[in-house]
């Protein structure tokens, strides 16, 4: 039987574009829906791109119908934690309300499977900084809450219909396509690895450490950094799982160990061959001290095995991409 097509919302963005690339390498038929506010057409590497909003019911319904969509991978969202603190309604609008619209269209058009990009931010400050899928859900910023509300809508829709879903809770995504075709291209980036690589190649003067008084070994925040290629692969495995009849489930996506801000900055300096220009600032609003995945469930149920669990490789790929952006900035065209 011919395979249905896959709709990837936010497929021109950082993580979505890496997933689109891997799906196409597996010869899956992909349609990307992206409004290009933070994504880039070039990142889709020639996949079919429809420019528009996930919250546009008429457009989404048309796409689901015209392209015989069997599964939706939903990445489109705002993702910047501090911005969500200052502008919460932007996050509830674009993340929660748009997801509701998308799910309503999925239900109306008989979409079978949804894979949802969620976040470790749904855990808030987990005990000892370690989060299991069944740890208490207690986000400490509107970004995390906006994603948790979407998780709940998906849970309830699956209970009320034949739709099955996988929620993937991302920890700190970093690194780029090892072949250097796509990468993190966000303007005004806030992600630590991205900002540090920009400082390393000279597209910004320095990098700040937000807080050195956390209850962590060196006083700086600790995160579980996962290579975007491993994360993208988790989506493909989740899709296979659902297509083979797997039940709805939620999986943490991380490696199960973390690095501090200082360790990440040291690695960027080491790989670049020159120490970074660092300034110390106070803590940033909405940041938990430590956030590490218990990632056993995804290994057990999906059989997922990371291939890039190595900070040096992550940083090397991110630096290569940053150097490429510096010399050939496609975002200027
Ligand atoms: C990231 C994700 C968020 C996800 C979370 C899961 C993005 C934009 N954010 O947020 O969606 O829910 O991981 O853990 O994708 N830091 C500095 N200096 C900087 C930037 C960051 O010291 O210039 C520190 C932060 O205080 C934090 C750590 O580095 O301790 C990571 O921050 P960041 O890269 O911004 O990611 P998160 O806020 O953890």
mmCIF file of C-alpha atoms and ligand atoms in Angstrom:
data_model
loop_
_atom_site.group_PDB
_atom_site.id
_atom_site.type_symbol
_atom_site.label_atom_id
_atom_site.label_comp_id
_atom_site.label_asym_id
_atom_site.label_seq_id
_atom_site.Cartn_x
_atom_site.Cartn_y
_atom_site.Cartn_z
ATOM 1 C CA UNK A 1 0.000 0.000 0.000
ATOM 2 C CA UNK A 2 1.304 3.475 -0.873
ATOM 3 C CA UNK A 3 2.484 5.437 2.139
ATOM 4 C CA UNK A 4 0.562 8.563 3.082
ATOM 5 C CA UNK A 5 2.349 11.894 2.907
ATOM 6 C CA UNK A 6 3.688 13.667 5.976
ATOM 7 C CA UNK A 7 3.017 17.268 6.908
ATOM 8 C CA UNK A 8 5.864 18.950 8.772
ATOM 9 C CA UNK A 9 4.851 22.256 10.361
ATOM 10 C CA UNK A 10 7.875 24.435 11.077
ATOM 11 C CA UNK A 11 9.934 22.356 8.643
ATOM 12 C CA UNK A 12 11.993 25.394 7.596
ATOM 13 C CA UNK A 13 13.212 25.867 11.163
ATOM 14 C CA UNK A 14 16.234 24.482 12.937
ATOM 15 C CA UNK A 15 14.976 21.104 14.175
ATOM 16 C CA UNK A 16 12.186 20.678 11.621
ATOM 17 C CA UNK A 17 14.587 21.079 8.687
ATOM 18 C CA UNK A 18 16.879 18.345 10.015
ATOM 19 C CA UNK A 19 13.868 16.022 10.320
ATOM 20 C CA UNK A 20 12.678 16.894 6.786
ATOM 21 C CA UNK A 21 16.145 16.044 5.508
ATOM 22 C CA UNK A 22 16.143 12.633 7.228
ATOM 23 C CA UNK A 23 12.590 11.854 6.062
ATOM 24 C CA UNK A 24 13.537 12.614 2.475
ATOM 25 C CA UNK A 25 16.625 10.446 2.766
ATOM 26 C CA UNK A 26 14.154 7.649 3.634
ATOM 27 C CA UNK A 27 12.130 8.582 0.504
ATOM 28 C CA UNK A 28 9.115 9.764 2.479
ATOM 29 C CA UNK A 29 6.798 12.224 0.778
ATOM 30 C CA UNK A 30 6.989 15.448 2.792
ATOM 31 C CA UNK A 31 5.085 18.736 2.669
ATOM 32 C CA UNK A 32 6.404 21.611 4.793
ATOM 33 C CA UNK A 33 4.139 24.307 6.240
ATOM 34 C CA UNK A 34 6.098 27.252 7.620
ATOM 35 C CA UNK A 35 5.357 30.968 7.891
ATOM 36 C CA UNK A 36 9.093 31.757 7.609
ATOM 37 C CA UNK A 37 9.057 34.139 10.593
ATOM 38 C CA UNK A 38 12.028 32.304 12.052
ATOM 39 C CA UNK A 39 12.597 29.611 9.415
ATOM 40 C CA UNK A 40 14.332 29.876 6.040
ATOM 41 C CA UNK A 41 13.213 28.519 2.695
ATOM 42 C CA UNK A 42 16.799 27.376 1.945
ATOM 43 C CA UNK A 43 16.651 25.064 4.976
ATOM 44 C CA UNK A 44 14.033 22.864 3.323
ATOM 45 C CA UNK A 45 16.605 21.848 0.672
ATOM 46 C CA UNK A 46 14.014 21.663 -2.094
ATOM 47 C CA UNK A 47 11.177 19.954 -0.195
ATOM 48 C CA UNK A 48 7.690 21.212 -1.075
ATOM 49 C CA UNK A 49 7.113 24.335 1.040
ATOM 50 C CA UNK A 50 3.780 26.017 1.673
ATOM 51 C CA UNK A 51 4.172 29.408 3.315
ATOM 52 C CA UNK A 52 1.493 30.004 5.934
ATOM 53 C CA UNK A 53 0.381 29.618 9.529
ATOM 54 C CA UNK A 54 -0.492 26.477 11.438
ATOM 55 C CA UNK A 55 -3.330 28.486 12.943
ATOM 56 C CA UNK A 56 -4.886 29.057 9.489
ATOM 57 C CA UNK A 57 -7.653 26.453 9.480
ATOM 58 C CA UNK A 58 -8.658 26.940 5.847
ATOM 59 C CA UNK A 59 -5.097 26.536 4.624
ATOM 60 C CA UNK A 60 -4.315 23.555 6.872
ATOM 61 C CA UNK A 61 -7.547 21.766 5.878
ATOM 62 C CA UNK A 62 -6.727 22.291 2.220
ATOM 63 C CA UNK A 63 -3.220 20.872 2.660
ATOM 64 C CA UNK A 64 -4.451 17.807 4.568
ATOM 65 C CA UNK A 65 -6.996 17.103 1.845
ATOM 66 C CA UNK A 66 -4.876 17.863 -1.231
ATOM 67 C CA UNK A 67 -1.825 15.929 -0.077
ATOM 68 C CA UNK A 68 -3.450 12.858 1.498
ATOM 69 C CA UNK A 69 -1.630 13.506 4.779
ATOM 70 C CA UNK A 70 -1.473 10.510 7.109
ATOM 71 C CA UNK A 71 0.839 11.943 9.769
ATOM 72 C CA UNK A 72 1.661 15.412 11.050
ATOM 73 C CA UNK A 73 4.962 16.334 12.690
ATOM 74 C CA UNK A 74 4.297 19.586 14.512
ATOM 75 C CA UNK A 75 7.358 21.779 15.121
ATOM 76 C CA UNK A 76 6.007 25.271 14.400
ATOM 77 C CA UNK A 77 6.237 27.265 17.633
ATOM 78 C CA UNK A 78 7.968 30.079 19.439
ATOM 79 C CA UNK A 79 10.733 28.662 21.632
ATOM 80 C CA UNK A 80 12.531 31.383 23.543
ATOM 81 C CA UNK A 81 12.034 31.000 27.293
ATOM 82 C CA UNK A 82 12.834 34.603 28.394
ATOM 83 C CA UNK A 83 10.630 36.036 25.636
ATOM 84 C CA UNK A 84 7.760 33.866 26.866
ATOM 85 C CA UNK A 85 8.148 35.444 30.297
ATOM 86 C CA UNK A 86 7.804 38.995 28.932
ATOM 87 C CA UNK A 87 5.223 38.219 26.210
ATOM 88 C CA UNK A 88 3.184 35.226 27.414
ATOM 89 C CA UNK A 89 0.181 35.719 25.126
ATOM 90 C CA UNK A 90 2.439 35.449 22.080
ATOM 91 C CA UNK A 91 3.278 31.942 23.313
ATOM 92 C CA UNK A 92 -0.259 30.900 24.214
ATOM 93 C CA UNK A 93 -1.410 32.212 20.816
ATOM 94 C CA UNK A 94 1.195 30.732 18.521
ATOM 95 C CA UNK A 95 1.945 27.587 20.489
ATOM 96 C CA UNK A 96 -1.287 26.583 22.226
ATOM 97 C CA UNK A 97 -4.070 28.113 20.105
ATOM 98 C CA UNK A 98 -2.388 27.224 16.810
ATOM 99 C CA UNK A 99 -1.939 23.650 17.982
ATOM 100 C CA UNK A 100 -5.630 23.496 18.799
ATOM 101 C CA UNK A 101 -6.468 24.640 15.265
ATOM 102 C CA UNK A 102 -4.100 22.118 13.763
ATOM 103 C CA UNK A 103 -5.569 19.282 15.842
ATOM 104 C CA UNK A 104 -9.092 20.255 14.910
ATOM 105 C CA UNK A 105 -8.116 19.975 11.228
ATOM 106 C CA UNK A 106 -6.347 16.656 11.872
ATOM 107 C CA UNK A 107 -9.483 15.255 13.518
ATOM 108 C CA UNK A 108 -11.719 16.490 10.716
ATOM 109 C CA UNK A 109 -9.519 14.998 7.992
ATOM 110 C CA UNK A 110 -8.768 11.642 9.599
ATOM 111 C CA UNK A 111 -5.037 12.188 10.152
ATOM 112 C CA UNK A 112 -3.799 9.005 11.810
ATOM 113 C CA UNK A 113 -0.718 10.107 13.717
ATOM 114 C CA UNK A 114 0.726 13.264 15.267
ATOM 115 C CA UNK A 115 4.256 13.736 16.571
ATOM 116 C CA UNK A 116 4.488 16.771 18.787
ATOM 117 C CA UNK A 117 7.592 18.792 19.648
ATOM 118 C CA UNK A 118 7.395 19.371 23.365
ATOM 119 C CA UNK A 119 10.029 20.415 25.805
ATOM 120 C CA UNK A 120 11.814 19.624 29.033
ATOM 121 C CA UNK A 121 10.437 22.978 30.192
ATOM 122 C CA UNK A 122 7.186 21.158 31.094
ATOM 123 C CA UNK A 123 8.982 19.773 34.175
ATOM 124 C CA UNK A 124 9.937 23.123 35.665
ATOM 125 C CA UNK A 125 12.506 22.387 38.356
ATOM 126 C CA UNK A 126 12.512 18.602 38.757
ATOM 127 C CA UNK A 127 13.867 17.011 41.935
ATOM 128 C CA UNK A 128 17.676 16.719 41.722
ATOM 129 C CA UNK A 129 17.473 18.181 38.212
ATOM 130 C CA UNK A 130 16.532 14.806 36.703
ATOM 131 C CA UNK A 131 13.247 14.441 34.812
ATOM 132 C CA UNK A 132 11.407 11.207 34.026
ATOM 133 C CA UNK A 133 8.343 11.233 31.808
ATOM 134 C CA UNK A 134 6.198 10.616 34.893
ATOM 135 C CA UNK A 135 7.902 13.321 37.009
ATOM 136 C CA UNK A 136 5.590 16.120 38.178
ATOM 137 C CA UNK A 137 4.698 18.558 35.411
ATOM 138 C CA UNK A 138 5.158 22.041 36.744
ATOM 139 C CA UNK A 139 6.491 24.527 34.187
ATOM 140 C CA UNK A 140 8.063 27.702 35.547
ATOM 141 C CA UNK A 141 7.666 29.772 32.383
ATOM 142 C CA UNK A 142 4.845 30.419 29.872
ATOM 143 C CA UNK A 143 6.782 28.622 27.131
ATOM 144 C CA UNK A 144 6.655 25.370 29.107
ATOM 145 C CA UNK A 145 3.006 25.924 30.007
ATOM 146 C CA UNK A 146 2.060 26.632 26.379
ATOM 147 C CA UNK A 147 3.597 23.303 25.353
ATOM 148 C CA UNK A 148 2.083 21.373 28.247
ATOM 149 C CA UNK A 149 -1.392 22.620 27.326
ATOM 150 C CA UNK A 150 -0.809 21.307 23.808
ATOM 151 C CA UNK A 151 0.293 17.940 25.195
ATOM 152 C CA UNK A 152 -2.948 17.722 27.129
ATOM 153 C CA UNK A 153 -5.081 18.562 24.095
ATOM 154 C CA UNK A 154 -3.337 15.829 22.172
ATOM 155 C CA UNK A 155 -3.804 13.329 25.009
ATOM 156 C CA UNK A 156 -7.523 14.090 25.187
ATOM 157 C CA UNK A 157 -8.021 14.029 21.423
ATOM 158 C CA UNK A 158 -6.279 10.640 21.179
ATOM 159 C CA UNK A 159 -8.534 9.308 23.952
ATOM 160 C CA UNK A 160 -11.602 10.512 22.084
ATOM 161 C CA UNK A 161 -10.622 9.324 18.588
ATOM 162 C CA UNK A 162 -8.507 6.853 16.577
ATOM 163 C CA UNK A 163 -5.603 9.280 16.361
ATOM 164 C CA UNK A 164 -2.365 8.124 17.978
ATOM 165 C CA UNK A 165 0.463 10.433 18.952
ATOM 166 C CA UNK A 166 3.959 10.681 20.313
ATOM 167 C CA UNK A 167 5.053 13.620 22.429
ATOM 168 C CA UNK A 168 8.810 14.200 22.288
ATOM 169 C CA UNK A 169 10.118 16.327 25.143
ATOM 170 C CA UNK A 170 13.330 17.901 23.888
ATOM 171 C CA UNK A 171 16.127 18.794 26.220
ATOM 172 C CA UNK A 172 18.796 21.200 24.893
ATOM 173 C CA UNK A 173 19.163 20.737 21.173
ATOM 174 C CA UNK A 174 22.528 21.654 19.676
ATOM 175 C CA UNK A 175 24.806 20.965 16.724
ATOM 176 C CA UNK A 176 24.043 20.816 13.002
ATOM 177 C CA UNK A 177 23.927 18.490 10.022
ATOM 178 C CA UNK A 178 27.416 16.901 9.951
ATOM 179 C CA UNK A 179 27.482 17.433 6.163
ATOM 180 C CA UNK A 180 27.020 21.178 6.721
ATOM 181 C CA UNK A 181 23.962 21.583 4.452
ATOM 182 C CA UNK A 182 21.681 23.015 7.148
ATOM 183 C CA UNK A 183 22.104 24.375 10.664
ATOM 184 C CA UNK A 184 20.961 26.749 13.385
ATOM 185 C CA UNK A 185 20.322 29.989 11.501
ATOM 186 C CA UNK A 186 18.068 31.892 13.900
ATOM 187 C CA UNK A 187 18.699 35.615 13.945
ATOM 188 C CA UNK A 188 19.124 37.163 17.404
ATOM 189 C CA UNK A 189 19.768 33.698 18.767
ATOM 190 C CA UNK A 190 19.596 33.049 22.501
ATOM 191 C CA UNK A 191 20.668 29.386 22.633
ATOM 192 C CA UNK A 192 23.917 28.966 24.510
ATOM 193 C CA UNK A 193 25.729 26.842 21.908
ATOM 194 C CA UNK A 194 24.692 29.148 19.072
ATOM 195 C CA UNK A 195 25.623 32.326 20.934
ATOM 196 C CA UNK A 196 28.980 30.852 21.957
ATOM 197 C CA UNK A 197 29.770 29.842 18.367
ATOM 198 C CA UNK A 198 28.857 33.330 17.148
ATOM 199 C CA UNK A 199 31.301 34.756 19.689
ATOM 200 C CA UNK A 200 33.939 32.260 18.559
ATOM 201 C CA UNK A 201 33.714 33.235 14.884
ATOM 202 C CA UNK A 202 33.428 36.952 15.684
ATOM 203 C CA UNK A 203 29.830 37.664 14.678
ATOM 204 C CA UNK A 204 29.289 38.832 18.251
ATOM 205 C CA UNK A 205 31.782 40.339 20.683
ATOM 206 C CA UNK A 206 31.291 38.155 23.714
ATOM 207 C CA UNK A 207 29.128 35.582 25.411
ATOM 208 C CA UNK A 208 27.479 36.004 28.795
ATOM 209 C CA UNK A 209 27.147 33.462 31.575
ATOM 210 C CA UNK A 210 23.734 33.968 33.149
ATOM 211 C CA UNK A 211 24.375 33.201 36.796
ATOM 212 C CA UNK A 212 27.321 31.645 38.590
ATOM 213 C CA UNK A 213 25.498 31.099 41.896
ATOM 214 C CA UNK A 214 23.375 28.072 41.044
ATOM 215 C CA UNK A 215 23.531 24.989 43.289
ATOM 216 C CA UNK A 216 25.534 23.093 40.630
ATOM 217 C CA UNK A 217 29.173 21.856 40.709
ATOM 218 C CA UNK A 218 30.644 25.037 39.146
ATOM 219 C CA UNK A 219 27.733 27.372 39.937
ATOM 220 C CA UNK A 220 26.530 27.665 36.322
ATOM 221 C CA UNK A 221 23.377 26.108 34.828
ATOM 222 C CA UNK A 222 23.513 22.468 33.767
ATOM 223 C CA UNK A 223 21.654 21.117 30.700
ATOM 224 C CA UNK A 224 21.398 17.867 28.741
ATOM 225 C CA UNK A 225 22.653 18.820 25.250
ATOM 226 C CA UNK A 226 21.414 16.523 22.470
ATOM 227 C CA UNK A 227 22.740 16.602 18.909
ATOM 228 C CA UNK A 228 20.029 17.645 16.444
ATOM 229 C CA UNK A 229 20.774 14.602 14.238
ATOM 230 C CA UNK A 230 19.996 12.219 17.098
ATOM 231 C CA UNK A 231 16.865 14.189 17.903
ATOM 232 C CA UNK A 232 15.752 14.111 14.253
ATOM 233 C CA UNK A 233 16.275 10.354 14.204
ATOM 234 C CA UNK A 234 14.020 10.030 17.275
ATOM 235 C CA UNK A 235 11.198 11.534 15.172
ATOM 236 C CA UNK A 236 11.684 8.985 12.416
ATOM 237 C CA UNK A 237 11.657 6.166 14.941
ATOM 238 C CA UNK A 238 8.529 7.578 16.594
ATOM 239 C CA UNK A 239 6.820 7.720 13.205
ATOM 240 C CA UNK A 240 7.734 4.094 12.419
ATOM 241 C CA UNK A 241 6.455 3.117 15.856
ATOM 242 C CA UNK A 242 3.069 4.780 15.327
ATOM 243 C CA UNK A 243 2.737 3.483 11.772
ATOM 244 C CA UNK A 244 3.334 -0.032 13.079
ATOM 245 C CA UNK A 245 0.449 0.364 15.532
ATOM 246 C CA UNK A 246 2.297 1.633 18.621
ATOM 247 C CA UNK A 247 0.198 3.228 21.354
ATOM 248 C CA UNK A 248 0.335 6.934 22.113
ATOM 249 C CA UNK A 249 3.312 7.735 24.301
ATOM 250 C CA UNK A 250 5.613 10.456 25.618
ATOM 251 C CA UNK A 251 9.401 10.295 25.438
ATOM 252 C CA UNK A 252 12.189 12.415 26.824
ATOM 253 C CA UNK A 253 14.825 13.261 24.225
ATOM 254 C CA UNK A 254 18.192 13.751 25.868
ATOM 255 C CA UNK A 255 21.311 11.760 26.616
ATOM 256 C CA UNK A 256 20.822 11.405 30.374
ATOM 257 C CA UNK A 257 23.825 13.500 31.373
ATOM 258 C CA UNK A 258 24.592 17.184 31.367
ATOM 259 C CA UNK A 259 27.207 19.891 30.943
ATOM 260 C CA UNK A 260 27.461 23.217 32.709
ATOM 261 C CA UNK A 261 27.520 26.546 30.889
ATOM 262 C CA UNK A 262 31.241 26.830 31.691
ATOM 263 C CA UNK A 263 31.949 23.355 30.287
ATOM 264 C CA UNK A 264 30.167 24.232 27.044
ATOM 265 C CA UNK A 265 32.042 27.539 26.710
ATOM 266 C CA UNK A 266 35.363 25.817 27.447
ATOM 267 C CA UNK A 267 34.653 23.275 24.710
ATOM 268 C CA UNK A 268 33.777 25.976 22.167
ATOM 269 C CA UNK A 269 37.052 27.754 23.037
ATOM 270 C CA UNK A 270 39.011 24.510 22.753
ATOM 271 C CA UNK A 271 37.533 23.484 19.386
ATOM 272 C CA UNK A 272 37.984 27.022 18.048
ATOM 273 C CA UNK A 273 41.565 27.189 19.327
ATOM 274 C CA UNK A 274 41.052 30.386 21.315
ATOM 275 C CA UNK A 275 39.336 31.124 24.640
ATOM 276 C CA UNK A 276 36.048 33.006 24.343
ATOM 277 C CA UNK A 277 35.472 36.525 25.590
ATOM 278 C CA UNK A 278 33.125 35.856 28.530
ATOM 279 C CA UNK A 279 31.233 38.169 30.861
ATOM 280 C CA UNK A 280 29.301 37.094 33.950
ATOM 281 C CA UNK A 281 25.753 38.408 34.357
ATOM 282 C CA UNK A 282 23.000 37.702 36.911
ATOM 283 C CA UNK A 283 20.623 34.771 36.489
ATOM 284 C CA UNK A 284 18.157 34.940 33.590
ATOM 285 C CA UNK A 285 14.426 34.889 34.411
ATOM 286 C CA UNK A 286 12.728 31.505 34.060
ATOM 287 C CA UNK A 287 15.921 29.376 34.080
ATOM 288 C CA UNK A 288 16.041 26.220 36.236
ATOM 289 C CA UNK A 289 19.469 25.370 37.739
ATOM 290 C CA UNK A 290 19.738 21.903 36.212
ATOM 291 C CA UNK A 291 17.695 19.900 33.714
ATOM 292 C CA UNK A 292 18.741 16.377 32.727
ATOM 293 C CA UNK A 293 16.679 13.692 31.004
ATOM 294 C CA UNK A 294 16.031 10.242 32.292
ATOM 295 C CA UNK A 295 16.116 8.912 28.739
ATOM 296 C CA UNK A 296 15.559 5.224 29.368
ATOM 297 C CA UNK A 297 12.001 5.025 28.019
ATOM 298 C CA UNK A 298 12.848 6.093 24.463
ATOM 299 C CA UNK A 299 15.693 3.574 24.335
ATOM 300 C CA UNK A 300 13.484 0.764 25.650
ATOM 301 C CA UNK A 301 10.333 1.398 23.642
ATOM 302 C CA UNK A 302 11.604 2.931 20.392
ATOM 303 C CA UNK A 303 15.033 1.278 20.474
ATOM 304 C CA UNK A 304 16.591 4.721 19.923
ATOM 305 C CA UNK A 305 20.386 4.811 20.209
ATOM 306 C CA UNK A 306 22.265 8.097 20.007
ATOM 307 C CA UNK A 307 25.080 8.317 17.489
ATOM 308 C CA UNK A 308 26.476 11.755 18.412
ATOM 309 C CA UNK A 309 26.617 11.762 22.218
ATOM 310 C CA UNK A 310 29.823 13.779 22.312
ATOM 311 C CA UNK A 311 30.082 17.482 23.225
ATOM 312 C CA UNK A 312 33.140 17.998 21.033
ATOM 313 C CA UNK A 313 31.312 16.685 17.935
ATOM 314 C CA UNK A 314 28.268 18.780 18.758
ATOM 315 C CA UNK A 315 30.376 21.914 19.106
ATOM 316 C CA UNK A 316 32.464 21.120 16.014
ATOM 317 C CA UNK A 317 29.366 20.820 13.805
ATOM 318 C CA UNK A 318 27.881 24.013 15.270
ATOM 319 C CA UNK A 319 31.133 25.931 14.738
ATOM 320 C CA UNK A 320 31.453 24.709 11.154
ATOM 321 C CA UNK A 321 27.948 25.945 10.443
ATOM 322 C CA UNK A 322 28.634 29.318 12.092
ATOM 323 C CA UNK A 323 31.759 29.788 9.957
ATOM 324 C CA UNK A 324 29.722 28.972 6.868
ATOM 325 C CA UNK A 325 27.018 31.493 7.828
ATOM 326 C CA UNK A 326 29.705 34.126 8.343
ATOM 327 C CA UNK A 327 31.104 33.746 4.831
ATOM 328 C CA UNK A 328 27.878 32.873 2.958
ATOM 329 C CA UNK A 329 24.978 34.383 4.874
ATOM 330 C CA UNK A 330 21.987 33.196 2.813
ATOM 331 C CA UNK A 331 19.751 35.101 5.259
ATOM 332 C CA UNK A 332 20.748 38.396 3.599
ATOM 333 C CA UNK A 333 19.187 37.454 0.276
HETATM 334 C C1 LIG B 1 16.339 25.386 25.738
HETATM 335 C C2 LIG B 1 15.276 25.567 24.688
HETATM 336 C C3 LIG B 1 13.935 25.376 25.308
HETATM 337 C C4 LIG B 1 13.865 24.046 26.030
HETATM 338 C C5 LIG B 1 14.999 23.928 27.023
HETATM 339 C C6 LIG B 1 15.032 22.528 27.625
HETATM 340 C C7 LIG B 1 15.460 27.106 22.805
HETATM 341 C C8 LIG B 1 15.540 28.531 22.351
HETATM 342 N N1 LIG B 1 15.373 26.913 24.136
HETATM 343 O O1 LIG B 1 16.167 26.418 26.702
HETATM 344 O O2 LIG B 1 12.975 25.422 24.293
HETATM 345 O O3 LIG B 1 12.678 23.945 26.717
HETATM 346 O O4 LIG B 1 16.227 24.132 26.333
HETATM 347 O O5 LIG B 1 16.043 22.442 28.584
HETATM 348 O O6 LIG B 1 15.483 26.188 22.022
HETATM 349 N N2 LIG B 1 22.984 30.645 28.965
HETATM 350 C C9 LIG B 1 24.015 31.514 29.259
HETATM 351 N N3 LIG B 1 24.337 32.462 28.331
HETATM 352 C C10 LIG B 1 23.666 32.600 27.145
HETATM 353 C C11 LIG B 1 22.616 31.699 26.857
HETATM 354 C C12 LIG B 1 22.298 30.744 27.794
HETATM 355 O O7 LIG B 1 24.624 31.426 30.320
HETATM 356 O O8 LIG B 1 23.998 33.504 26.357
HETATM 357 C C13 LIG B 1 22.668 29.570 29.921
HETATM 358 C C14 LIG B 1 21.241 29.589 30.447
HETATM 359 O O9 LIG B 1 21.106 30.376 31.581
HETATM 360 C C15 LIG B 1 21.044 28.076 30.718
HETATM 361 C C16 LIG B 1 21.882 27.392 29.629
HETATM 362 O O10 LIG B 1 22.840 28.359 29.225
HETATM 363 O O11 LIG B 1 21.576 27.719 31.955
HETATM 364 C C17 LIG B 1 21.077 26.972 28.420
HETATM 365 O O12 LIG B 1 20.310 28.072 27.956
HETATM 366 P P1 LIG B 1 19.684 28.095 26.484
HETATM 367 O O13 LIG B 1 20.660 27.601 25.500
HETATM 368 O O14 LIG B 1 19.088 29.451 26.265
HETATM 369 O O15 LIG B 1 18.539 26.990 26.582
HETATM 370 P P2 LIG B 1 17.350 26.852 27.638
HETATM 371 O O16 LIG B 1 16.929 28.138 28.210
HETATM 372 O O17 LIG B 1 17.740 25.753 28.579
#
